[in-house]
CSV table of C-alpha atoms in Angstrom, one decimal:
chain,number,residue,atom,x,y,z
U,6,MET,CA,-36.7,-42.6,-26.8
U,7,SER,CA,-34.7,-44.5,-24.2
U,8,PRO,CA,-35.8,-44.7,-20.5
U,9,ASN,CA,-32.7,-42.7,-19.5
U,10,ARG,CA,-33.5,-40.0,-22.1
U,11,ARG,CA,-37.0,-39.7,-20.7
U,12,LEU,CA,-35.7,-39.4,-17.2
U,13,LEU,CA,-33.3,-36.6,-18.3
U,14,ASP,CA,-36.1,-34.8,-20.1
U,15,LYS,CA,-38.3,-34.9,-17.0
U,16,ARG,CA,-35.6,-33.8,-14.5
U,17,PRO,CA,-36.5,-30.6,-12.6
U,18,VAL,CA,-35.3,-27.4,-14.1
U,19,SER,CA,-33.3,-25.2,-11.7
U,20,PRO,CA,-34.3,-21.6,-11.2
U,21,GLU,CA,-31.0,-20.6,-12.9
U,22,GLU,CA,-32.0,-22.5,-16.0
U,23,ARG,CA,-35.5,-21.1,-16.3
U,24,PRO,CA,-35.7,-18.3,-18.9
U,25,ASP,CA,-37.1,-15.0,-17.7
U,26,PRO,CA,-40.7,-14.3,-18.4
U,27,PRO,CA,-41.1,-12.1,-21.5
U,28,ARG,CA,-42.0,-9.0,-19.5
U,29,VAL,CA,-39.0,-9.4,-17.2
U,30,ALA,CA,-36.7,-10.0,-20.1
U,31,TRP,CA,-38.0,-6.9,-21.9
U,32,ARG,CA,-37.7,-4.8,-18.8
U,33,ARG,CA,-34.1,-5.9,-18.2
U,34,GLN,CA,-33.2,-5.2,-21.8
U,35,MET,CA,-34.9,-1.8,-21.8
U,36,ARG,CA,-33.1,-0.8,-18.6
U,37,GLU,CA,-29.7,-1.7,-20.0
U,38,GLN,CA,-30.4,0.1,-23.3
U,39,VAL,CA,-31.4,3.3,-21.5
U,40,LEU,CA,-28.3,3.1,-19.3
U,41,GLU,CA,-26.1,2.5,-22.4
U,42,GLU,CA,-27.6,5.6,-24.1
U,43,ALA,CA,-27.2,7.6,-20.9
U,44,TRP,CA,-23.6,6.5,-20.7
U,45,THR,CA,-23.0,7.6,-24.3
U,46,LEU,CA,-24.7,11.0,-23.9
U,47,ALA,CA,-23.0,11.7,-20.5
U,48,SER,CA,-19.6,10.7,-21.9
U,49,HIS,CA,-19.8,13.0,-24.9
U,50,HIS,CA,-21.9,15.9,-23.6
U,51,GLY,CA,-21.9,15.7,-19.8
U,52,TRP,CA,-24.8,14.7,-17.5
U,53,ASP,CA,-26.3,18.2,-17.4
U,54,ARG,CA,-27.3,17.8,-21.0
U,55,VAL,CA,-28.9,14.3,-20.7
U,56,ARG,CA,-32.6,14.5,-21.1
U,57,VAL,CA,-35.2,11.7,-20.6
U,58,ALA,CA,-36.9,12.6,-23.9
U,59,ASP,CA,-33.6,12.1,-25.7
U,60,LEU,CA,-33.0,8.8,-23.9
U,61,ALA,CA,-36.5,7.6,-24.8
U,62,GLN,CA,-35.9,8.4,-28.5
U,63,ARG,CA,-32.5,6.8,-28.7
U,64,ALA,CA,-33.5,3.7,-26.8
U,65,GLY,CA,-36.8,3.3,-28.7
U,66,VAL,CA,-39.0,3.2,-25.6
U,67,SER,CA,-41.6,5.6,-24.1
U,68,ARG,CA,-40.8,8.2,-21.4
U,69,PRO,CA,-43.5,6.6,-19.1
U,70,SER,CA,-41.6,3.3,-19.3
U,71,ILE,CA,-38.4,5.0,-18.3
U,72,TYR,CA,-40.1,6.9,-15.4
U,73,ALA,CA,-41.7,3.6,-14.3
U,74,GLU,CA,-38.3,1.9,-14.2
U,75,PHE,CA,-36.1,4.6,-12.8
U,76,GLY,CA,-38.5,7.0,-11.1
U,77,ASN,CA,-36.9,10.2,-12.4
U,78,ARG,CA,-33.8,11.6,-14.1
U,79,ALA,CA,-31.8,11.4,-10.9
U,80,GLY,CA,-32.8,7.7,-10.6
U,81,ILE,CA,-31.2,7.1,-14.1
U,82,GLY,CA,-28.1,8.9,-12.9
U,83,GLN,CA,-27.8,6.9,-9.8
U,84,ALA,CA,-28.4,3.6,-11.6
U,85,LEU,CA,-25.8,4.5,-14.2
U,86,VAL,CA,-23.2,5.4,-11.5
U,87,HIS,CA,-24.0,2.2,-9.6
U,88,ARG,CA,-23.5,0.1,-12.8
U,89,GLU,CA,-20.2,1.9,-13.7
U,90,ALA,CA,-19.0,1.6,-10.1
U,91,ASP,CA,-19.6,-2.1,-10.0
U,92,ARG,CA,-17.6,-2.5,-13.2
U,93,PHE,CA,-14.8,-0.3,-12.0
U,94,LEU,CA,-14.5,-2.0,-8.6
U,95,THR,CA,-14.6,-5.5,-10.2
U,96,GLU,CA,-11.6,-4.5,-12.4
U,97,VAL,CA,-9.7,-3.2,-9.3
U,98,ALA,CA,-10.5,-6.4,-7.4
U,99,ILE,CA,-9.0,-8.4,-10.3
U,100,VAL,CA,-5.8,-6.3,-10.2
U,101,LEU,CA,-5.5,-6.7,-6.4
U,102,THR,CA,-6.0,-10.4,-6.6
U,103,ALA,CA,-3.3,-10.8,-9.3
U,104,HIS,CA,-0.8,-9.3,-6.8
U,105,ARG,CA,-2.0,-10.9,-3.6
U,106,ASP,CA,1.5,-12.2,-2.7
U,107,ASP,CA,2.9,-8.6,-2.4
U,108,VAL,CA,0.6,-6.1,-0.6
U,109,ASP,CA,2.7,-3.1,-1.5
U,110,ALA,CA,2.8,-4.0,-5.2
U,111,ALA,CA,-0.9,-4.8,-5.1
U,112,LEU,CA,-1.9,-1.5,-3.7
U,113,GLU,CA,0.3,0.3,-6.2
U,114,ALA,CA,-1.1,-1.7,-9.1
U,115,GLY,CA,-4.7,-1.2,-7.9
U,116,VAL,CA,-4.3,2.6,-7.5
U,117,GLY,CA,-2.5,2.8,-10.8
U,118,HIS,CA,-5.3,1.0,-12.5
U,119,ALA,CA,-7.9,3.3,-11.0
U,120,LEU,CA,-6.0,6.4,-12.1
U,121,ALA,CA,-5.5,5.1,-15.6
U,122,GLU,CA,-9.2,4.2,-15.9
U,123,ALA,CA,-10.2,7.7,-14.7
U,124,ALA,CA,-8.1,9.1,-17.6
U,125,ARG,CA,-9.2,6.5,-20.2
U,126,ASN,CA,-12.9,6.0,-19.4
U,127,PRO,CA,-14.9,8.7,-21.2
U,128,PHE,CA,-17.7,8.6,-18.7
U,129,ILE,CA,-15.5,9.0,-15.7
U,130,ARG,CA,-13.5,11.6,-17.5
U,131,ALA,CA,-16.6,13.6,-18.5
U,132,VAL,CA,-17.9,13.6,-15.0
U,133,ILE,CA,-14.6,14.7,-13.4
U,134,THR,CA,-14.0,17.3,-16.1
U,135,ALA,CA,-17.5,18.8,-15.5
U,136,ALA,CA,-17.1,18.6,-11.8
U,137,ARG,CA,-14.0,20.8,-11.9
U,138,GLY,CA,-16.3,23.5,-13.4
U,139,GLY,CA,-18.9,22.9,-10.6
U,140,THR,CA,-21.7,21.8,-13.0
U,141,ASP,CA,-22.1,18.0,-12.9
U,142,ALA,CA,-24.7,16.6,-10.6
U,143,LEU,CA,-23.3,13.0,-10.9
U,144,LEU,CA,-20.2,13.8,-8.9
U,145,PRO,CA,-21.9,13.2,-5.5
U,146,PHE,CA,-22.9,9.8,-6.7
U,147,LEU,CA,-19.3,9.0,-7.5
U,148,THR,CA,-17.6,10.3,-4.3
U,149,SER,CA,-19.7,10.9,-1.3
U,150,ARG,CA,-21.1,8.5,1.4
U,151,PRO,CA,-22.8,6.2,1.1
U,152,GLU,CA,-22.6,6.1,-2.6
U,153,PRO,CA,-20.8,3.3,-4.5
U,154,VAL,CA,-17.3,4.4,-5.3
U,155,PHE,CA,-16.2,5.7,-1.9
U,156,SER,CA,-18.0,3.1,0.2
U,157,GLY,CA,-17.6,0.3,-2.3
U,158,GLY,CA,-14.0,1.0,-2.8
U,159,ARG,CA,-13.3,1.2,0.9
U,160,GLN,CA,-15.2,-2.1,1.6
U,161,LEU,CA,-13.4,-3.8,-1.3
U,162,VAL,CA,-9.9,-2.8,-0.1
U,163,ALA,CA,-10.7,-3.6,3.5
U,164,ALA,CA,-12.0,-7.0,2.6
U,165,TRP,CA,-9.0,-7.7,0.4
U,166,LEU,CA,-6.6,-6.7,3.2
U,167,ALA,CA,-8.5,-8.9,5.7
U,168,ASP,CA,-8.0,-11.8,3.3
U,169,VAL,CA,-4.2,-11.3,2.7
U,170,LEU,CA,-3.3,-9.8,6.1
U,171,PRO,CA,-5.5,-11.7,8.6
U,172,ARG,CA,-3.1,-11.2,11.5
U,173,THR,CA,-3.0,-7.4,11.1
U,174,VAL,CA,-5.2,-5.4,13.5
U,175,GLU,CA,-8.6,-4.8,11.9
U,176,GLN,CA,-8.5,-1.1,12.7
U,177,ARG,CA,-5.1,-0.7,10.9
U,178,ARG,CA,-6.6,-2.5,7.9
U,179,ASP,CA,-9.7,-0.2,7.9
U,180,ASP,CA,-7.6,2.9,8.3
U,181,ALA,CA,-5.3,1.8,5.4
U,182,ALA,CA,-8.3,1.1,3.2
U,183,ASP,CA,-9.8,4.5,4.0
U,184,ILE,CA,-6.7,6.5,3.3
U,185,VAL,CA,-5.9,4.6,0.0
U,186,VAL,CA,-9.4,5.2,-1.4
U,187,ARG,CA,-9.5,8.9,-0.3
U,188,LEU,CA,-6.2,9.7,-1.8
U,189,THR,CA,-7.0,7.8,-5.0
U,190,LEU,CA,-10.2,9.8,-5.4
U,191,SER,CA,-8.3,13.0,-4.7
U,192,HIS,CA,-5.8,12.1,-7.5
U,193,MET,CA,-8.7,11.3,-9.8
U,194,LEU,CA,-10.2,14.7,-9.3
U,195,LEU,CA,-6.9,16.6,-9.3
U,196,PRO,CA,-4.5,14.4,-11.3
U,197,SER,CA,-0.8,14.8,-11.0
U,198,HIS,CA,1.7,15.1,-13.8
U,199,ASP,CA,3.1,11.6,-13.0
U,200,PRO,CA,0.3,9.1,-12.4
U,201,ARG,CA,2.8,6.3,-11.7
U,202,GLU,CA,4.5,8.3,-9.0
U,203,ALA,CA,1.0,9.2,-7.6
U,204,ALA,CA,0.2,5.5,-7.4
U,205,LYS,CA,3.4,4.8,-5.5
U,206,GLN,CA,2.7,7.6,-3.1
U,207,VAL,CA,-0.8,6.4,-2.3
U,208,ALA,CA,0.4,2.8,-1.9
U,209,ARG,CA,3.2,3.9,0.4
U,210,ALA,CA,0.7,5.7,2.6
U,211,GLY,CA,-1.4,2.6,2.9
U,212,SER,CA,1.5,0.3,3.5
U,213,ALA,CA,2.9,2.6,6.2
U,214,LEU,CA,-0.4,2.3,8.1
U,215,LEU,CA,-0.2,-1.5,7.7
U,216,GLY,CA,3.4,-1.7,8.6
U,217,THR,CA,4.3,-3.5,5.4
U,218,VAL,CA,6.1,-0.6,3.5
U,219,ALA,CA,9.4,-1.7,2.2
U,220,ASP,CA,12.6,0.1,3.1
U,221,PRO,CA,13.5,2.2,0.0
U,222,HIS,CA,17.2,1.8,0.9
């Protein structure tokens, strides 16, 4: 072995390169598997019919392990919503960034993506459908403060506006972010017959507050 090779072999291993201890790796895998099974059951049958015993059987783990990780059934629901909200908002951020040179077009594209995802994603669709009947306990996690979709969405849009419109008054940016997220969630709960037009309407409302709305004539 060459001296250089020995030096390379003895270089410090960064924390990012170190593998997780077996217990930590198992716990992370178990958590993800339980959430995947919860997603599947909630998507097909609604959250009201998701039971910890069923999750334990499907994930191949014990109920005590699930309770130790999540606390209770509500903890599973909250973790699931946080995971899905993170994925959802990451996708919206990508769409906004792709249109950063045109704020009006970016808002319309971002809202349009959110509405399309609400119609396409079986988990979101199941929660919204159940909520219309007043039965699904996951809805507060999706929409109310300080839970992830409302607060996370508003923070995302406000931060994006601060980046692309740094000279616009902060209060106007915050107001625009608030109204865009509120109206988008409203259309997700009560979808219109024309999602594209709904996206345009929401984007125009936000742009009007920002002073960037284009003259339709």
